[in-house]
Short mmCIF file of C-alpha atoms and ligand atoms in Angstrom, two decimals:
data_model
loop_
_atom_site.label_atom_id
_atom_site.label_comp_id
_atom_site.label_asym_id
_atom_site.label_seq_id
_atom_site.Cartn_x
_atom_site.Cartn_y
_atom_site.Cartn_z
CA MET A 225 0.03 0.31 0.24
CA ALA A 226 1.77 3.41 -0.98
CA GLY A 227 1.58 6.38 0.95
CA PHE A 228 0.56 7.31 4.35
CA THR A 229 -0.98 4.32 6.27
CA TYR A 230 -0.58 3.21 9.94
CA HIS A 231 0.84 -0.50 10.67
CA ASN A 232 -0.46 -1.61 14.51
CA GLN A 233 -0.18 2.09 16.18
CA ASP A 234 2.77 3.83 14.15
CA LEU A 235 2.88 5.21 11.09
CA TYR A 236 4.43 4.69 7.92
CA CYS A 237 5.00 5.73 4.86
CA ASP A 238 5.62 3.07 2.24
CA GLY A 239 7.33 0.33 3.77
CA VAL A 240 9.18 2.53 6.11
CA ARG A 241 8.48 3.90 10.33
CA LEU A 242 7.99 7.19 10.25
CA MET A 243 9.88 6.95 13.88
CA ASP A 244 12.67 4.84 12.25
CA ILE A 245 13.22 7.58 9.72
CA ALA A 246 13.36 10.11 12.74
CA GLY A 247 15.58 8.43 15.03
CA GLU A 248 18.30 8.78 12.08
CA VAL A 249 18.04 12.23 10.05
CA GLY A 250 15.85 13.86 13.29
CA THR A 251 13.00 16.36 12.83
CA PRO A 252 11.98 17.75 11.08
CA PHE A 253 11.73 16.88 7.97
CA TYR A 254 10.22 16.31 4.50
CA VAL A 255 9.73 12.08 3.25
CA TYR A 256 8.26 11.43 0.00
CA SER A 257 6.82 8.21 -0.98
CA GLU A 258 9.13 6.53 -4.60
CA ASP A 259 5.58 4.76 -5.17
CA THR A 260 3.16 7.27 -5.33
CA LEU A 261 5.71 9.48 -7.43
CA ARG A 262 5.31 6.68 -10.14
CA ALA A 263 1.94 6.14 -9.72
CA ASN A 264 0.96 10.14 -9.75
CA TYR A 265 3.13 10.52 -12.68
CA ALA A 266 1.76 7.24 -14.45
CA ALA A 267 -1.90 7.97 -13.72
CA TYR A 268 -1.69 11.13 -16.56
CA GLN A 269 0.34 8.32 -18.83
CA GLU A 270 -2.06 6.35 -18.78
CA GLY A 271 -5.08 8.64 -18.70
CA PHE A 272 -3.38 10.12 -21.92
CA ALA A 273 -2.57 8.09 -23.37
CA GLU A 274 -4.20 8.36 -26.70
CA LEU A 275 -3.01 11.61 -27.26
CA ASP A 276 0.34 10.91 -25.88
CA PRO A 277 1.23 14.60 -25.07
CA LEU A 278 4.30 15.61 -23.57
CA ILE A 279 4.65 15.50 -19.84
CA CYS A 280 6.79 18.86 -18.99
CA TYR A 281 6.77 18.32 -14.95
CA ALA A 282 6.65 22.12 -12.55
CA TYR A 283 9.24 22.22 -11.54
CA LYS A 284 8.25 25.26 -9.17
CA ALA A 285 6.32 22.75 -7.42
CA ASN A 286 9.39 20.58 -6.43
CA SER A 287 11.75 20.91 -7.88
CA ASN A 288 14.54 18.70 -5.90
CA LEU A 289 16.41 16.59 -8.00
CA SER A 290 16.03 12.74 -6.88
CA ILE A 291 12.04 14.09 -7.38
CA CYS A 292 13.20 15.70 -10.89
CA ARG A 293 15.41 12.26 -12.36
CA LEU A 294 12.72 9.67 -11.23
CA LEU A 295 10.53 11.66 -13.36
CA ARG A 296 12.64 11.92 -16.11
CA GLU A 297 13.52 8.73 -16.29
CA MET A 298 9.32 7.83 -16.49
CA GLY A 299 9.48 9.93 -19.58
CA GLY A 300 8.94 14.07 -18.57
CA GLY A 301 9.63 16.94 -20.01
CA ALA A 302 10.67 20.02 -17.08
CA ASP A 303 8.38 23.35 -17.20
CA VAL A 304 10.93 26.02 -15.69
CA LEU A 305 10.31 29.64 -15.31
CA SER A 306 13.50 30.64 -14.15
CA GLY A 307 17.47 30.40 -14.65
CA GLY A 308 17.66 28.15 -11.64
CA GLU A 309 15.51 25.48 -12.83
CA LEU A 310 16.73 25.58 -15.87
CA PHE A 311 19.67 24.44 -14.19
CA ARG A 312 18.03 21.99 -12.36
CA ALA A 313 16.31 20.18 -15.40
CA ILE A 314 20.06 20.48 -16.96
CA LYS A 315 21.31 18.74 -14.38
CA ALA A 316 18.48 16.09 -13.91
CA GLY A 317 19.14 14.33 -17.03
CA VAL A 318 15.87 16.16 -18.65
CA PRO A 319 16.31 16.52 -22.72
CA SER A 320 16.60 19.86 -24.25
CA LYS A 321 13.20 18.64 -26.12
CA LYS A 322 11.36 18.16 -23.60
CA ILE A 323 12.08 21.81 -21.67
CA VAL A 324 9.51 24.26 -21.57
CA PHE A 325 10.46 28.20 -20.63
CA ASN A 326 7.48 29.87 -18.32
CA GLY A 327 7.67 32.96 -16.32
CA ASN A 328 6.53 36.85 -17.13
CA GLY A 329 10.08 38.03 -15.91
CA LYS A 330 12.12 36.20 -17.64
CA THR A 331 15.63 37.95 -17.60
CA LYS A 332 18.22 38.66 -20.26
CA ALA A 333 20.77 36.16 -18.48
CA GLU A 334 17.41 33.51 -18.19
CA LEU A 335 16.89 33.70 -22.03
CA GLU A 336 20.26 33.47 -23.47
CA SER A 337 20.48 30.33 -21.28
CA ALA A 338 17.64 28.40 -22.21
CA LEU A 339 19.27 29.69 -25.76
CA GLU A 340 22.06 28.30 -25.19
CA ALA A 341 20.31 25.48 -24.04
CA ASP A 342 18.60 25.31 -27.23
CA ILE A 343 15.28 24.41 -24.99
CA LEU A 344 11.51 23.18 -27.13
CA MET A 345 10.42 26.37 -26.60
CA PHE A 346 9.71 28.76 -24.45
CA ASN A 347 6.02 30.62 -22.98
CA VAL A 348 6.51 34.13 -24.01
CA ASP A 349 4.15 35.82 -21.83
CA SER A 350 3.81 39.16 -23.51
CA LYS A 351 4.65 41.32 -26.55
CA ASP A 352 8.14 42.65 -25.32
CA GLU A 353 9.35 39.16 -24.94
CA LEU A 354 8.65 38.38 -27.84
CA VAL A 355 10.69 41.38 -28.91
CA PHE A 356 13.73 40.93 -26.82
CA ILE A 357 13.57 36.93 -27.26
CA ASP A 358 14.15 37.85 -30.85
CA GLU A 359 16.82 40.51 -30.18
CA LEU A 360 18.41 38.18 -28.03
CA ALA A 361 18.39 35.52 -31.08
CA LYS A 362 19.55 37.22 -33.94
CA GLU A 363 22.60 38.04 -32.00
CA LYS A 364 23.25 34.28 -31.07
CA GLY A 365 23.13 34.30 -34.56
CA VAL A 366 20.31 31.40 -33.76
CA ARG A 367 16.38 31.16 -33.78
CA ALA A 368 13.94 30.48 -31.41
CA ARG A 369 10.09 28.53 -31.12
CA ILE A 370 7.98 29.71 -29.35
CA ALA A 371 4.37 29.92 -27.87
CA LEU A 372 2.30 32.44 -26.71
CA ARG A 373 0.87 32.13 -23.22
CA VAL A 374 -2.87 33.71 -23.93
CA ASN A 375 -4.46 34.44 -21.28
CA PRO A 376 -8.21 33.42 -21.84
CA ASP A 377 -10.07 35.36 -19.16
CA ILE A 378 -11.78 32.43 -17.01
CA ASP A 379 -12.46 31.83 -13.47
CA PRO A 380 -11.58 28.27 -11.89
CA GLY A 381 -12.96 28.68 -8.58
CA THR A 382 -9.70 28.61 -7.21
CA HIS A 383 -7.85 31.11 -4.02
CA PRO A 384 -7.01 34.25 -5.91
CA TYR A 385 -3.10 33.85 -5.35
CA ILE A 386 -3.11 30.68 -7.88
CA ALA A 387 -6.16 32.07 -10.03
CA THR A 388 -3.79 32.82 -13.27
CA GLY A 389 -6.21 32.45 -15.93
CA LEU A 390 -8.82 35.87 -14.81
CA SER A 391 -8.23 39.27 -17.39
CA GLU A 392 -6.94 40.79 -14.85
CA SER A 393 -4.14 38.39 -13.81
CA LYS A 394 -0.92 39.85 -14.98
CA PHE A 395 0.17 36.31 -16.76
CA GLY A 396 0.17 35.86 -20.08
CA VAL A 397 -1.16 37.75 -23.57
CA HIS A 398 -4.68 38.74 -22.99
CA ILE A 399 -7.45 36.93 -26.22
CA LEU A 400 -8.61 39.78 -27.70
CA GLN A 401 -5.21 40.83 -28.00
CA ALA A 402 -3.05 37.42 -29.18
CA GLY A 403 -4.00 37.32 -32.65
CA GLU A 404 -2.10 41.00 -33.06
CA VAL A 405 1.35 39.66 -30.75
CA TYR A 406 1.01 36.15 -33.18
CA HIS A 407 1.27 38.31 -35.76
CA LEU A 408 4.52 39.74 -35.10
CA ALA A 409 5.81 36.71 -34.25
CA SER A 410 5.10 35.45 -37.08
CA GLU A 411 6.84 38.53 -38.95
CA LEU A 412 10.29 38.07 -36.73
CA SER A 413 13.42 37.18 -38.02
CA HIS A 414 14.51 35.30 -35.81
CA ILE A 415 10.93 33.44 -34.13
CA ASP A 416 9.39 29.96 -35.23
CA VAL A 417 5.97 29.94 -33.71
CA ILE A 418 4.92 26.41 -32.79
CA GLY A 419 2.29 26.37 -30.25
CA ILE A 420 -0.03 28.11 -28.14
CA HIS A 421 -0.36 27.80 -24.61
CA THR A 422 -2.56 28.88 -21.45
CA HIS A 423 -2.60 28.00 -17.08
CA ILE A 424 -5.48 29.29 -15.63
CA GLY A 425 -4.66 28.76 -12.62
CA SER A 426 -4.03 25.57 -9.74
CA GLN A 427 -5.90 24.01 -7.69
CA ILE A 428 -8.10 23.40 -9.20
CA THR A 429 -10.97 20.22 -8.35
CA GLU A 430 -12.74 20.43 -11.57
CA ALA A 431 -12.51 19.93 -15.58
CA ALA A 432 -14.70 22.09 -17.06
CA PRO A 433 -12.55 25.47 -16.64
CA PHE A 434 -10.25 23.43 -17.62
CA VAL A 435 -12.15 22.82 -20.82
CA GLU A 436 -13.37 25.95 -21.22
CA ALA A 437 -9.83 27.50 -22.16
CA LEU A 438 -8.86 24.53 -24.24
CA LYS A 439 -11.82 25.90 -26.71
CA LYS A 440 -10.86 29.12 -26.75
CA LEU A 441 -7.12 28.14 -27.56
CA THR A 442 -8.81 25.66 -29.88
CA GLY A 443 -10.83 28.69 -31.23
CA LEU A 444 -8.00 30.52 -31.74
CA VAL A 445 -5.34 28.10 -33.18
CA LEU A 446 -8.09 27.53 -36.34
CA LYS A 447 -8.12 31.19 -36.84
CA LEU A 448 -4.20 31.12 -36.11
CA ARG A 449 -4.11 28.76 -39.85
CA GLU A 450 -6.52 30.73 -41.63
CA MET A 451 -4.34 33.61 -41.36
CA GLY A 452 -1.07 31.45 -42.33
CA ILE A 453 -0.06 31.13 -38.88
CA ASN A 454 0.92 27.04 -38.08
CA ILE A 455 1.26 25.90 -34.66
CA GLY A 456 2.39 22.50 -33.29
CA TYR A 457 1.61 22.79 -30.02
CA ILE A 458 -1.72 23.35 -28.02
CA ASN A 459 -0.50 23.94 -23.94
CA SER A 460 -2.79 23.25 -21.40
CA GLY A 461 -0.50 24.34 -18.33
CA GLY A 462 -1.37 22.52 -15.21
CA GLY A 463 -3.19 23.34 -12.14
CA LEU A 464 -4.57 20.28 -11.64
CA GLY A 465 -5.70 19.95 -8.06
CA ILE A 466 -5.86 17.58 -5.15
CA SER A 467 -7.85 15.83 -2.06
CA TYR A 468 -6.94 18.07 0.67
CA GLN A 469 -9.87 17.59 2.14
CA GLU A 470 -12.50 14.61 2.07
CA GLU A 471 -15.20 17.46 0.38
CA ASP A 472 -12.02 17.85 -2.71
CA ALA A 473 -12.97 15.51 -5.23
CA PRO A 474 -10.96 16.93 -8.75
CA PRO A 475 -11.51 15.03 -12.22
CA THR A 476 -8.31 11.80 -12.82
CA PRO A 477 -6.57 12.92 -15.91
CA ALA A 478 -8.33 9.36 -17.34
CA GLU A 479 -11.31 12.33 -17.28
CA MET A 480 -9.41 15.53 -18.10
CA ALA A 481 -7.91 13.10 -20.96
CA LYS A 482 -11.81 12.26 -21.72
CA ALA A 483 -12.85 15.73 -22.44
CA PHE A 484 -9.91 16.84 -23.71
CA ARG A 485 -9.60 14.39 -26.84
CA PRO A 486 -12.08 15.66 -29.32
CA LEU A 487 -11.22 19.19 -28.86
CA VAL A 488 -7.07 18.45 -29.23
CA ALA A 489 -7.84 15.83 -32.41
CA GLU A 490 -9.57 19.29 -33.82
CA THR A 491 -6.27 20.77 -34.05
CA GLY A 492 -3.95 18.00 -34.90
CA CYS A 493 -1.80 19.94 -32.68
CA ARG A 494 0.99 17.95 -30.19
CA LEU A 495 -0.95 18.31 -26.19
CA ILE A 496 1.78 19.39 -23.80
CA LEU A 497 0.57 18.94 -19.97
CA GLU A 498 2.54 20.90 -17.73
CA PRO A 499 1.35 18.97 -14.32
CA GLY A 500 2.84 20.29 -10.49
CA ARG A 501 0.93 19.27 -7.94
CA SER A 502 -0.91 16.74 -9.53
CA ILE A 503 2.23 14.54 -9.39
CA VAL A 504 3.89 15.53 -5.72
CA GLY A 505 1.44 17.20 -3.43
CA ASN A 506 0.07 13.93 -2.26
CA ALA A 507 2.97 11.58 -1.62
CA GLY A 508 5.14 14.01 0.56
CA ALA A 509 4.60 14.91 3.66
CA LEU A 510 6.27 16.80 6.72
CA ILE A 511 7.30 15.42 9.46
CA ALA A 512 7.84 17.18 12.91
CA GLU A 513 7.74 16.27 16.62
CA VAL A 514 5.30 17.56 18.98
CA LEU A 515 7.69 20.45 21.68
CA TYR A 516 4.95 21.76 24.44
CA ILE A 517 1.61 21.24 24.85
CA LYS A 518 0.43 23.93 25.65
CA GLU A 519 -4.10 24.55 27.37
CA THR A 520 -4.93 28.08 28.06
CA PRO A 521 -7.97 29.51 29.30
CA ARG A 522 -9.20 30.03 25.32
CA LYS A 523 -6.98 27.27 23.17
CA ASN A 524 -4.66 24.36 23.31
CA PHE A 525 -1.88 24.82 21.86
CA LEU A 526 0.50 22.15 20.46
CA VAL A 527 3.62 23.62 19.66
CA VAL A 528 5.58 21.12 17.36
CA ASP A 529 9.37 22.13 16.20
CA ALA A 530 8.71 22.78 12.34
CA GLY A 531 7.03 26.06 11.22
CA MET A 532 5.73 28.43 8.58
CA ASN A 533 9.79 28.67 7.13
CA ASP A 534 9.41 25.46 6.94
CA PHE A 535 5.76 25.24 5.54
CA ILE A 536 3.98 28.24 4.44
CA ARG A 537 1.16 27.26 2.64
CA PRO A 538 -1.58 28.16 6.08
CA ALA A 539 0.62 31.09 6.42
CA LEU A 540 0.41 32.33 3.03
CA TYR A 541 -3.04 30.61 1.53
CA GLY A 542 -5.53 29.67 4.88
CA GLY A 543 -4.33 26.12 3.19
CA TYR A 544 -5.29 23.12 4.86
CA HIS A 545 -3.80 20.19 5.36
CA ARG A 546 -4.41 16.96 7.33
CA ILE A 547 -2.31 16.34 10.11
CA ILE A 548 -2.68 13.43 11.84
CA PRO A 549 -0.18 11.50 14.91
CA GLY A 550 2.60 9.22 14.25
CA ILE A 551 1.08 6.96 17.03
CA ILE A 552 -2.49 6.59 17.80
CA ARG A 553 -2.59 7.16 20.98
CA GLU A 554 -5.81 5.98 23.38
CA SER A 555 -6.36 9.12 25.15
CA ASN A 556 -8.69 12.42 25.23
CA VAL A 557 -9.78 13.33 22.26
CA VAL A 558 -8.89 17.75 22.05
CA MET A 559 -8.80 20.35 20.25
CA PHE A 560 -5.55 21.91 19.76
CA ASP A 561 -4.34 24.77 16.93
CA ILE A 562 -0.64 23.06 16.09
CA VAL A 563 1.95 25.50 15.75
CA GLY A 564 5.77 26.42 15.20
CA PRO A 565 8.33 28.04 17.35
CA ILE A 566 8.46 31.23 14.70
CA CYS A 567 7.81 34.71 15.99
CA GLU A 568 5.09 35.08 14.22
CA SER A 569 0.95 34.92 14.90
CA GLY A 570 0.71 33.23 11.47
CA ASP A 571 3.30 30.72 12.01
CA TYR A 572 0.25 27.26 12.20
CA LEU A 573 0.18 24.07 10.46
CA GLY A 574 -3.06 23.57 10.82
CA LYS A 575 -6.06 25.15 13.29
CA GLU A 576 -8.51 23.64 15.42
CA ARG A 577 -8.42 20.09 14.98
CA ARG A 578 -9.41 17.14 17.34
CA LEU A 579 -5.96 15.48 18.15
CA ALA A 580 -5.78 12.15 20.80
CA ARG A 581 -3.85 14.11 23.41
CA PRO A 582 0.17 12.81 22.25
CA HIS A 583 2.94 12.98 24.53
CA GLN A 584 5.69 15.56 24.33
CA GLY A 585 7.87 13.51 21.45
CA ASP A 586 5.20 12.56 20.02
CA LEU A 587 5.57 12.71 15.84
CA MET A 588 2.54 14.81 13.56
CA ALA A 589 2.57 14.31 10.16
CA VAL A 590 1.45 16.82 8.03
CA LEU A 591 -0.36 15.75 5.00
CA ASP A 592 0.38 16.40 0.46
CA ALA A 593 3.42 18.69 1.58
CA GLY A 594 5.01 17.54 -1.92
CA ALA A 595 4.26 20.33 -3.25
CA TYR A 596 4.36 24.07 -2.89
CA ALA A 597 6.12 22.96 0.01
CA TYR A 598 9.63 22.57 0.95
CA SER A 599 10.24 24.91 -2.74
CA MET A 600 8.38 27.85 -1.53
CA ALA A 601 10.98 27.10 2.42
CA SER A 602 12.93 29.46 3.60
CA ASN A 603 15.94 30.58 6.45
CA TYR A 604 13.36 32.46 8.27
CA ASN A 605 14.49 32.77 12.20
CA ALA A 606 17.86 31.26 11.05
CA ARG A 607 16.64 28.09 10.82
CA PRO A 608 18.48 26.08 8.53
CA LEU A 609 15.86 24.11 5.72
CA LEU A 610 15.08 21.23 6.45
CA PRO A 611 16.32 17.26 4.52
CA GLU A 612 14.34 15.30 2.67
CA VAL A 613 13.65 11.35 2.69
CA LEU A 614 12.45 9.67 -0.86
CA VAL A 615 11.16 6.36 0.62
CA LYS A 616 11.27 2.94 -2.22
CA GLY A 617 9.45 0.38 -0.38
CA GLU A 618 11.16 -0.47 2.32
CA GLU A 619 13.89 1.39 2.01
CA TYR A 620 14.27 4.77 2.34
CA HIS A 621 17.59 7.15 1.21
CA LEU A 622 18.61 11.27 1.96
CA ILE A 623 17.48 13.02 -0.64
CA ARG A 624 18.72 15.91 0.15
CA ARG A 625 20.45 16.55 4.21
CA ARG A 626 19.68 19.41 6.29
CA GLN A 627 21.74 22.49 6.34
CA THR A 628 23.97 23.55 8.56
CA TYR A 629 24.81 26.98 10.68
CA GLN A 630 27.56 27.20 8.76
CA GLU A 631 25.96 26.25 5.57
CA MET A 632 23.35 29.03 5.79
CA ILE A 633 25.80 32.09 6.58
CA ALA A 634 28.39 31.23 4.16
CA GLN A 635 27.53 33.41 1.62
CA GLU A 636 27.89 36.43 3.79
CA GLU A 637 30.10 38.38 4.22
CA GLY A 638 32.12 37.35 6.99
CA GLY A 639 30.57 33.76 7.20
CA GLU A 640 33.40 31.42 5.99
C1 LIG B 848 2.17 26.56 -11.42
C2 LIG B 848 2.70 26.15 -12.76
C3 LIG B 848 2.36 24.90 -12.91
C4 LIG B 848 2.25 23.76 -12.68
O1 LIG B 848 1.11 23.76 -11.64
P1 LIG B 848 -0.19 22.84 -10.91
O2 LIG B 848 -1.18 23.56 -10.51
O3 LIG B 848 1.08 22.80 -9.36
O4 LIG B 848 -0.37 21.65 -11.46
C5 LIG B 848 2.08 25.29 -14.79
N1 LIG B 848 2.04 25.44 -15.55
C6 LIG B 848 3.01 26.79 -15.31
C7 LIG B 848 3.10 28.20 -16.46
C8 LIG B 848 2.52 27.63 -13.98
O5 LIG B 848 2.76 28.29 -13.88
#
């Protein structure tokens, strides 16, 4: 059984008891189930098999090299949005023809390194960026393959911070201006127009907004053909949600594929997908230790050793994550706020959770912490970055060791 389950009283990740990992690497730490990662990627491969898409895993969800390498070995490409993520993709061995470059603020240095790497395409976010890429390609004597990121003006019904396809969003070229920008692209000397792209948001739990966006894109592809602009790739971005709570029931990749198939077929284009959260989200957990149990007249707090610097989703988005104990106790059930050690009142992992009163030193697992978790961690409060552990069956290994205090100050004057 893959994922996080109890055997007797103890919580396991796949075949490994979390207490055993904690005993070796210390707490807090992140842990990932390789079986779950593989199953999530395979669900895309199998669900979309008929369309044979290029699956470009979205690096910003979790760019640990071992995870990137594992997905590359399964055939995955990379969706990168910075020079650093491009560097990681190349390090992970992703072939350049499977790399797409996203983002609304690509710098000159980032664009140049992507041109040198000869990536599959740039998902261009604005007219200015398009003209700039043409100039840089000309200087280098190369051609740049591009898609336009189109803003289809769709409300995906998700948190406003992660809705990206509304007309007021900063991302992409508005669909009403796309024809004009494509026309310009087709006239630039060092640009090859090969695709169309959109990404309407993240943690979307229904198929309808994706289908609506894809319809707008396919309509545009057909219109562009009439203008003599032939698009070979249609990229519907990422954004498929996961079940953080029981009531979230996102469609499966197979269900998405069924809805996409007729639309993509109509264009004859190759489909590109950019899933992030739905690949790594439920494969990971953050494991913390209970430091103190504090009962006050108003509230009960469980103070754990992981905080908002390790895991910011609750503080940043009000993100809900299930929190379960590392060991099942028969004690009274009490309502707790689970909080970290950071000096901020926004530093919490979960609020008003009913839990059997744990003991000091027990582990707590914050579930569904594979995506936008480690990748958003910081050194706030001068806390070192956590280790990451990958579990494979009954074995596990450290895929990133804990940062040391010395490493934390090494780039600073006087910190060598
Ligand atoms: C963040 C992002 C993704 C991945 O989104 P998920 O919700 O993690 O699937 C894909 N494409 C683009 C352009 C993104 O910005």
